[in-house]
Short mmCIF file of C-alpha atoms and ligand atoms in Angstrom, two decimals:
data_model
loop_
_atom_site.label_atom_id
_atom_site.label_comp_id
_atom_site.label_asym_id
_atom_site.label_seq_id
_atom_site.Cartn_x
_atom_site.Cartn_y
_atom_site.Cartn_z
CA MET A 1 0.00 0.00 0.00
CA ASN A 2 1.39 3.46 -0.77
CA ASP A 3 1.29 6.35 1.71
CA ASP A 4 -1.50 8.11 -0.19
CA GLU A 5 -3.88 5.29 0.64
CA THR A 6 -3.12 5.28 4.38
CA PRO A 7 -5.40 8.21 5.36
CA GLY A 8 -8.23 6.65 3.35
CA LEU A 9 -7.85 3.35 5.18
CA LEU A 10 -7.58 4.99 8.59
CA ASP A 11 -10.74 7.00 7.88
CA ALA A 12 -12.52 3.83 6.83
CA LEU A 13 -11.39 2.08 10.03
CA ARG A 14 -12.58 5.04 12.13
CA ARG A 15 -15.99 4.81 10.48
CA ILE A 16 -16.17 1.09 11.30
CA VAL A 17 -15.04 1.00 14.95
CA GLY A 18 -15.29 4.65 16.01
CA ALA A 19 -12.45 7.17 16.03
CA ASN A 20 -11.64 6.46 19.70
CA HIS A 21 -10.79 2.90 18.83
CA VAL A 22 -8.26 3.57 16.08
CA LEU A 23 -5.13 4.43 18.03
CA THR A 24 -2.27 6.02 16.13
CA GLU A 25 -0.65 8.34 18.65
CA GLY A 26 0.71 8.35 22.17
CA ASP A 27 2.28 5.42 23.97
CA LEU A 28 1.25 2.27 22.11
CA SER A 29 3.88 0.07 23.78
CA ALA A 30 1.21 -2.15 25.37
CA TRP A 31 0.39 -3.36 21.84
CA GLU A 32 3.75 -2.85 20.09
CA GLN A 33 6.15 -4.38 22.60
CA ASP A 34 6.14 -8.12 23.20
CA TRP A 35 5.97 -9.57 26.73
CA ARG A 36 9.55 -10.82 26.67
CA ARG A 37 10.85 -7.46 25.43
CA ARG A 38 12.48 -9.09 22.46
CA VAL A 39 10.84 -6.86 19.83
CA ARG A 40 9.44 -3.34 19.75
CA GLY A 41 7.39 -2.84 16.57
CA LYS A 42 5.58 0.13 15.05
CA ALA A 43 1.91 -0.21 14.12
CA LEU A 44 0.12 1.81 11.46
CA ALA A 45 -2.72 1.80 13.99
CA VAL A 46 -4.15 -0.25 16.83
CA VAL A 47 -7.75 -1.03 15.89
CA ARG A 48 -10.18 -2.18 18.58
CA PRO A 49 -13.45 -3.54 17.17
CA ALA A 50 -16.37 -4.35 19.48
CA SER A 51 -18.21 -6.99 17.44
CA THR A 52 -17.70 -9.76 14.93
CA ALA A 53 -19.34 -7.62 12.23
CA GLU A 54 -16.81 -4.86 12.95
CA VAL A 55 -13.91 -7.34 12.76
CA ALA A 56 -15.21 -8.51 9.37
CA ALA A 57 -15.51 -4.93 8.11
CA VAL A 58 -11.99 -4.10 9.32
CA VAL A 59 -10.60 -7.15 7.54
CA LYS A 60 -12.42 -6.24 4.31
CA ALA A 61 -11.07 -2.69 4.42
CA CYS A 62 -7.52 -3.89 5.11
CA ALA A 63 -7.74 -6.57 2.42
CA ALA A 64 -8.88 -3.98 -0.12
CA ALA A 65 -5.94 -1.75 0.86
CA GLY A 66 -3.45 -4.64 1.02
CA THR A 67 -2.67 -3.77 4.64
CA PRO A 68 -1.40 -6.61 6.83
CA ILE A 69 -3.24 -7.39 10.07
CA VAL A 70 -1.69 -8.69 13.30
CA PRO A 71 -4.43 -10.15 15.54
CA GLN A 72 -3.75 -9.62 19.22
CA GLY A 73 -5.36 -10.76 22.47
CA GLY A 74 -3.53 -10.24 25.77
CA ASN A 75 -0.09 -9.83 24.14
CA THR A 76 1.51 -12.49 26.33
CA SER A 77 3.00 -14.49 23.46
CA MET A 78 6.32 -16.11 24.27
CA ALA A 79 7.17 -16.33 20.56
CA VAL A 80 6.69 -12.71 19.42
CA GLY A 81 3.53 -13.71 17.58
CA GLY A 82 1.17 -10.81 18.24
CA VAL A 83 3.13 -7.56 17.84
CA PRO A 84 3.65 -5.59 14.62
CA ASP A 85 6.98 -5.48 12.81
CA ASP A 86 8.84 -2.17 12.62
CA SER A 87 7.64 -1.22 9.12
CA GLY A 88 4.73 0.91 10.35
CA ARG A 89 2.56 -0.82 7.70
CA GLU A 90 0.76 -3.41 9.84
CA ILE A 91 -2.32 -2.77 11.91
CA VAL A 92 -2.77 -4.48 15.26
CA LEU A 93 -6.31 -5.81 15.51
CA SER A 94 -6.92 -6.07 19.23
CA LEU A 95 -9.77 -8.33 20.37
CA GLN A 96 -9.71 -6.90 23.91
CA ARG A 97 -13.11 -5.19 23.65
CA MET A 98 -14.79 -8.41 22.52
CA ASN A 99 -14.80 -9.99 25.95
CA ALA A 100 -18.37 -11.08 26.65
CA VAL A 101 -19.34 -14.51 27.90
CA ARG A 102 -22.22 -15.19 25.52
CA GLY A 103 -23.74 -18.00 27.55
CA ILE A 104 -23.42 -21.28 29.40
CA ASP A 105 -25.28 -24.40 28.30
CA GLN A 106 -25.40 -26.38 31.53
CA ALA A 107 -26.77 -29.58 30.06
CA ASN A 108 -24.29 -29.53 27.19
CA LEU A 109 -21.42 -28.65 29.57
CA THR A 110 -20.27 -25.79 27.35
CA VAL A 111 -19.62 -22.08 27.51
CA THR A 112 -19.58 -19.75 24.51
CA VAL A 113 -17.30 -16.80 24.89
CA GLU A 114 -15.88 -13.97 22.80
CA ALA A 115 -12.23 -14.18 21.85
CA GLY A 116 -11.05 -11.24 23.96
CA CYS A 117 -12.36 -12.69 27.22
CA VAL A 118 -9.45 -12.95 29.67
CA LEU A 119 -8.81 -16.56 30.67
CA GLN A 120 -9.15 -15.86 34.39
CA VAL A 121 -12.54 -14.20 33.83
CA LEU A 122 -13.70 -17.32 32.00
CA GLN A 123 -12.43 -19.55 34.83
CA GLN A 124 -14.26 -17.39 37.39
CA THR A 125 -17.47 -17.23 35.36
CA ALA A 126 -17.47 -21.01 35.02
CA GLU A 127 -16.85 -21.44 38.74
CA GLN A 128 -19.69 -19.08 39.67
CA ALA A 129 -21.97 -21.26 37.57
CA GLY A 130 -20.72 -24.38 39.39
CA PHE A 131 -18.30 -25.64 36.72
CA LEU A 132 -14.61 -25.98 36.10
CA PHE A 133 -12.93 -24.47 33.06
CA PRO A 134 -9.57 -26.20 33.43
CA LEU A 135 -7.18 -24.32 31.14
CA SER A 136 -4.68 -22.74 33.51
CA LEU A 137 -1.41 -20.86 32.98
CA ALA A 138 0.61 -18.18 34.68
CA ALA A 139 -0.52 -15.53 32.17
CA GLU A 140 -4.22 -16.23 32.89
CA GLY A 141 -4.78 -12.75 34.35
CA SER A 142 -4.12 -11.17 30.96
CA CYS A 143 -4.10 -13.75 28.15
CA THR A 144 -7.34 -14.22 26.23
CA ILE A 145 -9.24 -17.27 25.09
CA GLY A 146 -8.69 -16.23 21.46
CA GLY A 147 -4.93 -16.10 22.02
CA ASN A 148 -5.03 -19.41 23.90
CA LEU A 149 -6.74 -21.06 20.96
CA ALA A 150 -4.62 -19.32 18.34
CA THR A 151 -1.51 -20.73 20.08
CA ASN A 152 -3.12 -23.98 21.26
CA ALA A 153 -1.88 -23.10 24.74
CA GLY A 154 -0.99 -25.85 27.20
CA GLY A 155 -0.36 -24.85 30.80
CA THR A 156 -0.52 -26.79 34.03
CA GLN A 157 -3.59 -29.04 33.69
CA VAL A 158 -2.79 -30.70 30.36
CA VAL A 159 -1.92 -34.04 31.94
CA ARG A 160 -5.63 -34.45 32.74
CA TYR A 161 -7.61 -32.08 30.47
CA GLY A 162 -5.40 -31.63 27.40
CA ASN A 163 -4.33 -28.50 25.51
CA ALA A 164 -6.64 -25.63 24.51
CA ARG A 165 -7.51 -27.62 21.37
CA ASP A 166 -8.91 -30.47 23.46
CA LEU A 167 -11.19 -28.06 25.30
CA CYS A 168 -12.71 -26.44 22.22
CA LEU A 169 -15.92 -27.60 20.55
CA GLY A 170 -16.47 -24.80 18.08
CA LEU A 171 -15.25 -21.47 16.72
CA GLU A 172 -16.53 -18.32 15.14
CA VAL A 173 -13.92 -17.00 12.73
CA VAL A 174 -13.47 -14.04 10.39
CA THR A 175 -11.64 -15.21 7.29
CA PRO A 176 -8.91 -13.25 5.47
CA HIS A 177 -11.62 -12.21 2.97
CA GLY A 178 -13.72 -10.71 5.74
CA GLU A 179 -16.34 -13.47 5.67
CA ILE A 180 -17.77 -14.77 8.95
CA TRP A 181 -17.71 -18.51 9.60
CA GLU A 182 -20.11 -19.23 12.46
CA GLY A 183 -19.12 -22.59 13.93
CA THR A 184 -19.83 -22.31 17.65
CA THR A 185 -22.03 -25.39 17.56
CA GLY A 186 -20.99 -27.09 20.77
CA LEU A 187 -21.26 -30.47 19.03
CA ARG A 188 -19.11 -33.29 20.33
CA LYS A 189 -19.49 -35.22 17.10
CA ASP A 190 -19.37 -33.62 13.66
CA ASN A 191 -17.63 -35.52 10.89
CA THR A 192 -18.70 -33.28 8.01
CA GLY A 193 -15.49 -33.00 6.07
CA TYR A 194 -12.22 -31.26 6.89
CA ASP A 195 -11.89 -30.11 10.47
CA LEU A 196 -11.62 -26.35 10.02
CA ARG A 197 -11.81 -25.77 13.76
CA ASP A 198 -8.66 -27.76 14.34
CA LEU A 199 -7.01 -26.02 11.41
CA MET A 200 -7.65 -22.62 12.98
CA ILE A 201 -6.52 -23.72 16.45
CA GLY A 202 -2.76 -23.27 16.68
CA SER A 203 -2.58 -21.23 13.44
CA GLU A 204 -1.38 -18.17 15.41
CA GLY A 205 -3.51 -15.63 13.58
CA THR A 206 -2.25 -16.63 10.13
CA LEU A 207 -5.42 -18.25 8.77
CA GLY A 208 -8.34 -16.47 10.43
CA ILE A 209 -9.34 -14.21 13.29
CA ILE A 210 -11.07 -16.11 16.06
CA THR A 211 -13.93 -13.95 17.35
CA ALA A 212 -15.70 -16.47 19.63
CA ALA A 213 -15.42 -20.04 20.83
CA THR A 214 -17.49 -22.73 22.46
CA MET A 215 -15.45 -24.44 25.18
CA LYS A 216 -15.97 -27.54 27.32
CA LEU A 217 -16.86 -27.31 30.99
CA TYR A 218 -16.27 -29.94 33.67
CA PRO A 219 -17.70 -30.58 37.13
CA LEU A 220 -15.91 -28.70 39.89
CA PRO A 221 -13.62 -31.06 41.81
CA ALA A 222 -14.80 -31.94 45.30
CA ALA A 223 -11.29 -31.73 46.70
CA THR A 224 -7.94 -30.49 45.44
CA LEU A 225 -4.73 -31.73 47.02
CA THR A 226 -1.30 -30.34 46.30
CA ALA A 227 2.15 -31.53 47.28
CA TRP A 228 5.64 -30.14 46.72
CA ALA A 229 8.19 -32.94 46.74
CA ALA A 230 11.98 -32.88 46.71
CA VAL A 231 13.38 -35.52 44.34
CA PRO A 232 16.99 -36.75 44.15
CA SER A 233 17.16 -36.59 40.33
CA LEU A 234 15.13 -36.07 37.19
CA GLN A 235 14.97 -39.85 36.74
CA HIS A 236 13.33 -40.07 40.17
CA ALA A 237 10.82 -37.44 39.08
CA VAL A 238 9.94 -39.59 36.06
CA THR A 239 9.53 -42.65 38.28
CA LEU A 240 7.30 -40.63 40.61
CA LEU A 241 5.18 -39.60 37.61
CA GLY A 242 4.66 -43.26 36.71
CA MET A 243 3.62 -44.05 40.28
CA ALA A 244 1.25 -41.08 40.32
CA HIS A 245 -0.43 -42.25 37.10
CA GLN A 246 -0.83 -45.75 38.53
CA ARG A 247 -2.14 -44.72 41.92
CA LEU A 248 -4.16 -41.59 41.13
CA GLY A 249 -5.47 -42.38 37.65
CA ALA A 250 -7.54 -39.55 36.20
CA ALA A 251 -7.30 -37.64 39.49
CA LEU A 252 -3.74 -36.63 38.61
CA THR A 253 -4.34 -33.10 37.33
CA GLY A 254 -0.89 -31.52 37.59
CA PHE A 255 2.70 -32.69 37.52
CA GLU A 256 5.32 -29.94 37.26
CA VAL A 257 9.07 -30.20 37.67
CA MET A 258 11.32 -27.34 38.79
CA GLY A 259 15.11 -27.29 38.80
CA ARG A 260 17.00 -25.83 41.70
CA PHE A 261 18.36 -22.83 39.80
CA ALA A 262 14.90 -21.94 38.45
CA LEU A 263 13.55 -21.94 42.01
CA SER A 264 16.51 -19.98 43.33
CA LEU A 265 15.52 -17.15 40.95
CA VAL A 266 12.08 -17.04 42.57
CA GLY A 267 13.77 -16.93 45.98
CA ARG A 268 16.06 -14.12 44.79
CA HIS A 269 13.50 -11.90 43.05
CA MET A 270 10.40 -12.65 45.10
CA PRO A 271 11.73 -13.06 48.62
CA GLN A 272 8.20 -12.73 50.03
CA LEU A 273 7.26 -16.13 48.51
CA ARG A 274 7.84 -19.40 50.32
CA VAL A 275 9.77 -21.81 48.10
CA PRO A 276 10.13 -25.17 49.88
CA PHE A 277 13.58 -26.80 49.93
CA VAL A 278 15.22 -24.01 47.94
CA GLU A 279 17.85 -23.53 50.63
CA ASN A 280 18.82 -27.20 50.50
CA GLU A 281 21.68 -27.62 48.04
CA ASP A 282 21.19 -31.38 47.98
CA VAL A 283 17.82 -31.02 46.27
CA PRO A 284 18.38 -30.75 42.49
CA TYR A 285 14.70 -30.84 41.50
CA CYS A 286 11.29 -30.38 43.06
CA VAL A 287 7.97 -31.66 41.79
CA LEU A 288 4.57 -30.06 42.22
CA LEU A 289 1.80 -32.65 42.12
CA GLU A 290 -1.91 -32.05 42.12
CA ASN A 291 -4.76 -34.47 42.70
CA SER A 292 -8.31 -33.29 42.11
CA ASP A 293 -11.49 -35.17 41.47
CA SER A 294 -15.01 -35.85 42.59
CA GLU A 295 -13.97 -37.98 45.58
CA SER A 296 -14.42 -36.75 49.11
CA GLU A 297 -11.40 -35.02 50.63
CA ASP A 298 -10.77 -37.76 53.22
CA HIS A 299 -10.63 -40.53 50.69
CA ALA A 300 -8.55 -38.54 48.22
CA ARG A 301 -6.13 -37.39 50.92
CA SER A 302 -5.39 -40.87 52.23
CA ARG A 303 -4.69 -42.12 48.70
CA PHE A 304 -2.52 -39.07 47.92
CA GLU A 305 -0.51 -39.45 51.11
CA ALA A 306 -0.12 -43.19 50.47
CA LEU A 307 1.41 -42.31 47.09
CA LEU A 308 3.92 -39.98 48.73
CA GLU A 309 4.79 -42.55 51.38
CA ALA A 310 5.38 -45.22 48.75
CA ALA A 311 7.52 -42.80 46.76
CA PHE A 312 9.48 -41.98 49.91
CA ASP A 313 10.04 -45.70 50.60
CA ASP A 314 11.17 -46.16 46.99
CA GLY A 315 13.68 -43.34 47.32
CA CYS A 316 11.92 -41.27 44.64
CA VAL A 317 11.05 -38.53 47.08
CA SER A 318 13.44 -37.28 49.75
CA ASP A 319 11.10 -34.80 51.41
CA ALA A 320 7.64 -33.35 50.81
CA VAL A 321 5.11 -30.84 51.99
CA VAL A 322 1.39 -31.35 51.47
CA ALA A 323 -0.85 -28.27 51.41
CA GLU A 324 -3.34 -28.39 54.25
CA ASN A 325 -5.87 -26.14 52.57
CA LEU A 326 -6.64 -24.32 49.35
CA SER A 327 -4.75 -21.23 50.37
CA GLN A 328 -1.53 -23.22 50.95
CA SER A 329 -2.10 -24.96 47.66
CA HIS A 330 -2.37 -21.58 45.90
CA GLN A 331 0.88 -20.47 47.53
CA LEU A 332 2.71 -23.51 46.17
CA TRP A 333 1.31 -22.95 42.68
CA HIS A 334 2.17 -19.28 42.92
CA ALA A 335 5.82 -20.14 43.62
CA ARG A 336 5.91 -22.38 40.54
CA GLU A 337 4.11 -19.89 38.32
CA SER A 338 6.46 -17.11 39.35
CA ILE A 339 9.42 -18.71 37.60
CA PRO A 340 8.88 -16.94 34.22
CA LEU A 341 8.61 -13.56 35.96
CA ALA A 342 11.62 -14.25 38.16
CA GLN A 343 13.56 -15.25 35.08
CA ALA A 344 12.56 -12.02 33.35
CA GLU A 345 13.72 -10.08 36.42
CA GLU A 346 17.08 -11.83 36.20
CA GLY A 347 17.47 -10.53 32.64
CA LEU A 348 16.89 -11.35 28.98
CA ASN A 349 17.10 -15.05 28.36
CA ILE A 350 16.87 -17.77 25.75
CA LYS A 351 13.79 -19.96 25.98
CA HIS A 352 13.48 -23.51 24.71
CA ASP A 353 9.92 -24.78 25.04
CA ILE A 354 10.56 -28.40 24.13
CA SER A 355 8.82 -31.74 24.35
CA ILE A 356 10.41 -35.16 24.46
CA ALA A 357 9.00 -38.57 25.40
CA VAL A 358 8.93 -38.53 29.21
CA SER A 359 11.06 -41.68 29.38
CA ARG A 360 13.91 -39.96 27.48
CA ILE A 361 13.93 -36.66 29.36
CA PRO A 362 16.56 -37.54 32.01
CA ALA A 363 19.06 -38.66 29.35
CA PHE A 364 18.33 -35.59 27.22
CA VAL A 365 18.92 -33.24 30.14
CA ALA A 366 22.10 -34.96 31.34
CA GLU A 367 23.59 -34.91 27.85
CA THR A 368 22.52 -31.39 26.92
CA ASP A 369 23.48 -29.85 30.30
CA ALA A 370 26.99 -31.25 29.82
CA LEU A 371 27.13 -30.13 26.18
CA LEU A 372 26.14 -26.54 27.00
CA GLN A 373 28.54 -26.28 29.94
CA ARG A 374 31.33 -27.49 27.68
CA GLU A 375 30.50 -25.27 24.71
CA VAL A 376 29.42 -22.08 26.53
CA PRO A 377 31.08 -22.16 29.94
CA GLY A 378 29.20 -20.43 32.73
CA VAL A 379 25.71 -20.51 31.16
CA ARG A 380 23.00 -20.90 33.74
CA LEU A 381 20.30 -23.45 32.96
CA VAL A 382 16.78 -22.62 34.05
CA ASN A 383 15.02 -25.94 33.70
CA PHE A 384 11.38 -26.39 34.68
CA GLY A 385 8.08 -27.31 33.12
CA HIS A 386 5.20 -29.64 32.64
CA LEU A 387 6.92 -32.99 33.13
CA GLY A 388 3.57 -34.78 33.10
CA ASP A 389 3.29 -33.76 29.43
CA GLY A 390 6.95 -34.33 28.57
CA ASN A 391 7.29 -30.54 28.16
CA LEU A 392 10.33 -28.76 29.56
CA HIS A 393 11.16 -25.08 29.58
CA TYR A 394 14.84 -25.69 29.07
CA ASN A 395 15.90 -22.05 29.27
CA VAL A 396 19.31 -20.46 29.26
CA GLN A 397 20.42 -17.41 31.20
CA ALA A 398 23.67 -15.51 30.62
CA PRO A 399 26.56 -16.23 33.00
CA GLU A 400 26.29 -14.41 36.32
CA GLY A 401 27.21 -10.76 36.00
CA GLY A 402 27.35 -10.92 32.19
CA ASP A 403 25.65 -8.47 29.84
CA ASP A 404 22.41 -10.10 28.61
CA ARG A 405 22.10 -8.30 25.31
CA SER A 406 25.62 -9.00 24.17
CA PHE A 407 25.35 -12.58 25.45
CA LEU A 408 22.25 -13.11 23.35
CA ALA A 409 23.80 -11.42 20.31
CA ASP A 410 26.92 -13.59 20.57
CA HIS A 411 25.49 -16.93 21.64
CA GLU A 412 21.75 -17.29 21.05
CA GLN A 413 21.94 -18.82 17.61
CA ARG A 414 24.61 -21.31 18.57
CA ILE A 415 22.85 -22.31 21.80
CA ASN A 416 19.60 -22.79 19.90
CA THR A 417 21.36 -25.01 17.38
CA LEU A 418 22.93 -27.11 20.15
CA VAL A 419 19.66 -27.52 22.03
CA TYR A 420 17.34 -28.05 19.07
CA ASP A 421 19.68 -30.52 17.40
CA ALA A 422 19.73 -32.46 20.67
CA VAL A 423 15.92 -32.30 20.81
CA GLU A 424 15.74 -33.67 17.27
CA LYS A 425 18.18 -36.44 18.16
CA PHE A 426 15.86 -37.42 21.03
CA GLY A 427 12.81 -37.37 18.73
CA GLY A 428 11.26 -34.29 20.35
CA SER A 429 9.65 -31.02 19.29
CA PHE A 430 11.35 -27.62 19.45
CA SER A 431 8.05 -25.90 20.26
CA ALA A 432 5.74 -27.75 22.60
CA GLU A 433 3.20 -25.11 23.62
CA HIS A 434 4.31 -21.54 22.82
CA GLY A 435 4.07 -21.77 19.03
CA ILE A 436 6.32 -20.34 16.32
CA GLY A 437 5.41 -16.63 16.10
CA ALA A 438 8.06 -14.48 14.47
CA LEU A 439 10.79 -15.94 16.67
CA LYS A 440 11.03 -19.52 15.49
CA VAL A 441 10.29 -19.33 11.75
CA ASP A 442 13.85 -20.41 10.91
CA GLU A 443 13.63 -23.32 13.33
CA LEU A 444 10.39 -24.49 11.71
CA GLU A 445 12.06 -24.46 8.31
CA LYS A 446 14.97 -26.40 9.71
CA HIS A 447 13.14 -29.03 11.73
CA LYS A 448 9.72 -29.58 10.11
CA PRO A 449 9.70 -32.23 7.39
CA ALA A 450 9.68 -30.68 3.89
CA ALA A 451 6.42 -32.40 2.92
CA ALA A 452 4.66 -31.02 6.00
CA LEU A 453 6.00 -27.51 5.35
CA GLU A 454 4.77 -27.64 1.77
CA MET A 455 1.25 -28.63 2.93
CA MET A 456 1.28 -25.80 5.45
CA ARG A 457 2.29 -23.30 2.74
CA ALA A 458 -0.40 -24.63 0.37
CA ILE A 459 -3.04 -24.19 3.09
CA LYS A 460 -1.88 -20.65 3.85
CA ARG A 461 -1.90 -19.68 0.16
CA ALA A 462 -5.37 -21.14 -0.36
CA ILE A 463 -6.99 -19.52 2.66
CA ASP A 464 -5.11 -16.20 2.68
CA PRO A 465 -4.05 -15.59 -0.94
CA LYS A 466 -3.15 -11.95 -0.29
CA ASN A 467 -1.05 -12.96 2.74
CA ILE A 468 -2.57 -10.26 4.91
CA LEU A 469 -3.06 -12.19 8.18
CA ASN A 470 0.04 -12.13 10.37
CA PRO A 471 2.40 -12.38 7.36
CA GLY A 472 5.85 -13.77 8.05
CA ARG A 473 4.78 -15.36 11.33
CA VAL A 474 4.88 -19.16 11.51
CA LEU A 475 5.66 -19.56 7.79
CA ARG A 476 7.66 -17.78 5.14
CA LEU A 477 5.91 -18.14 1.78
P1 LIG B 501 -1.34 -12.92 22.14
O1 LIG B 501 0.00 -12.90 22.76
O2 LIG B 501 -2.02 -11.62 22.00
O3 LIG B 501 -1.25 -13.61 20.71
C1 LIG B 501 -0.63 -14.86 20.56
C2 LIG B 501 -0.78 -15.32 19.11
O4 LIG B 501 -2.13 -15.58 18.82
C3 LIG B 501 -0.33 -14.28 18.08
O5 LIG B 501 0.18 -14.96 16.98
C4 LIG B 501 -1.62 -13.58 17.71
O6 LIG B 501 -1.56 -13.02 16.41
C5 LIG B 501 -2.62 -14.71 17.80
N1 LIG B 501 -3.96 -14.30 18.24
C6 LIG B 501 -4.30 -13.73 19.41
N2 LIG B 501 -5.64 -13.60 19.48
C7 LIG B 501 -6.14 -14.09 18.33
C8 LIG B 501 -7.44 -14.25 17.80
N3 LIG B 501 -8.52 -13.86 18.47
N4 LIG B 501 -7.58 -14.80 16.57
C9 LIG B 501 -6.51 -15.21 15.87
N5 LIG B 501 -5.25 -15.09 16.32
C10 LIG B 501 -5.07 -14.55 17.53
N6 LIG B 501 1.66 -20.70 27.04
C11 LIG B 501 1.39 -21.99 27.25
O7 LIG B 501 1.02 -22.68 26.31
N7 LIG B 501 1.51 -22.56 28.49
C12 LIG B 501 1.91 -21.87 29.56
O8 LIG B 501 2.04 -22.40 30.65
C13 LIG B 501 2.18 -20.48 29.37
N8 LIG B 501 2.55 -19.73 30.42
C14 LIG B 501 2.82 -18.42 30.22
C15 LIG B 501 3.22 -17.67 31.32
C16 LIG B 501 3.53 -16.34 31.18
C17 LIG B 501 3.96 -15.53 32.37
C18 LIG B 501 3.42 -15.73 29.89
C19 LIG B 501 3.71 -14.27 29.71
C20 LIG B 501 3.02 -16.48 28.80
C21 LIG B 501 2.73 -17.83 28.93
N9 LIG B 501 2.35 -18.62 27.85
C22 LIG B 501 2.06 -19.94 28.06
C23 LIG B 501 2.39 -18.09 26.46
C24 LIG B 501 1.12 -17.64 25.71
O9 LIG B 501 0.92 -18.46 24.57
C25 LIG B 501 -0.15 -17.66 26.42
O10 LIG B 501 0.01 -16.73 27.47
C26 LIG B 501 -1.46 -17.33 25.67
O11 LIG B 501 -1.94 -18.46 25.00
C27 LIG B 501 -1.43 -16.19 24.68
O12 LIG B 501 -2.68 -15.51 24.72
P2 LIG B 501 -2.80 -13.97 24.39
O13 LIG B 501 -4.23 -13.61 24.44
O14 LIG B 501 -1.89 -13.17 25.22
O15 LIG B 501 -2.29 -13.95 22.87
C1 LIG B 502 5.28 -21.73 32.02
O1 LIG B 502 5.11 -22.94 31.98
C2 LIG B 502 5.23 -20.95 30.76
O2 LIG B 502 5.43 -21.12 33.10
C3 LIG B 502 6.42 -20.02 30.56
O3 LIG B 502 5.02 -21.76 29.66
C4 LIG B 502 7.70 -20.75 30.32
O4 LIG B 502 8.99 -18.81 30.82
C5 LIG B 502 8.94 -19.89 30.25
O5 LIG B 502 9.90 -20.33 29.62
ZN1 LIG B 503 4.72 -23.81 30.12
#
């Protein structure tokens, strides 16, 4: 689009959403700067529609002008997926004003919600109606259901309830042509051709703009039990996971692992939080386990404590604390969920959101820890994540006292190559839950099989022939 057309487009956008909702001046960093502070872009405008019809009209106007659109929810992407580039040509289409819960169907166990609804608001709305909406992650106070679906977010309850994809029964989507596909059916069975819902989920704003979704609800658990266990090694954590599956069955709702250095960052930057065993240098890893189900508290507690006792006898657990009430349980979860923030406080870092078969994780970590220490002496490994799903956040922090920016400039590419090649060797994925965004496009080209990449490109070209939705993210055409 040439500069002469810009005022015409901006006027058209103002007519569609109202002048107050086309932001072009002032501090737009909330929309232009990514959460990790890796990229600061420049938007032509931040456009904030209030309805699906307005989203469709915005897309039509942008398509006619050839102006690229970056959909954005809560802007918590870990992969720089939802901020504009620095060209000043892209508009940010923020879904934040589309945040209504449209309705709960109690008998169908579903809730239909607009894309900009903040995850925590959806959790609370479900709870007030007597249901559980289980998707849960540390960004839940600001991420949106549209962003969760666009990235197929995982989080801390996947071991029991699955990823965002598994919780979704239908979508309403605005296509790159500005058409509205209304698919919020709430059907649990619908084999009528290609699954467009699953195509949209995880497409990171490159194939359509999600404007609403119908999500599954579950009964509220009768009791939730949480333990924080010290384990002598990662292999012991894996053995404990196997025992927990055997003994707790479907009641196992969370299984997180946290390395000592990751926890020490929480201790350092959030001294007000209680982090069990962090002072004990003999504890290399801790595990956070959660049991929740419809059983009465007494019954569930005796089974949960029997698991911990058996693990203790087996030598899998060296020490443990069990939360006595919900408030203690929240404190333990809060310590775990503070790791990303504590890591950000420590400085810029390199994130590797990887998945590997659970059985192979201890060998992967032993080998890759040694490799990194050999190749980049002094690097600090921040290792934690959703062990129950085989998903580690195998992150790297600059050596103590070093300059983060120059460390990243000098070493990031090489460290990524070392880690991702090791992940490939162990048959894993270089992006388990955070997606590709703008940050990992090269990695996708390197690690995704050529035939799969070609199908992805063919789909993108067919659905978005003008390449206006989040161009350059996920795929290079
Ligand atoms: P945004 O960041 O705004 O956007 C993310 C992507 O989705 C972008 O590509 C954007 O273009 C696209 N998008 C957003 N909304 C729409 C829409 N309506 N239609 C189409 N495309 C859209 N992720 C996990 O999986 N598990 C975790 O445990 C986890 N923990 C996190 C903890 C912290 C502290 C932070 C900051 C992030 C975490 N994330 C996690 C990463 C992130 O993926 C999630 O926070 C969330 O899914 C992103 O939602 P959002 O609304 O902020 O999306
Ligand atoms: C988490 O599990 C998030 O806390 C963030 O996925 C991971 O900061 C990270 O690397
Ligand atoms: Zn995670």
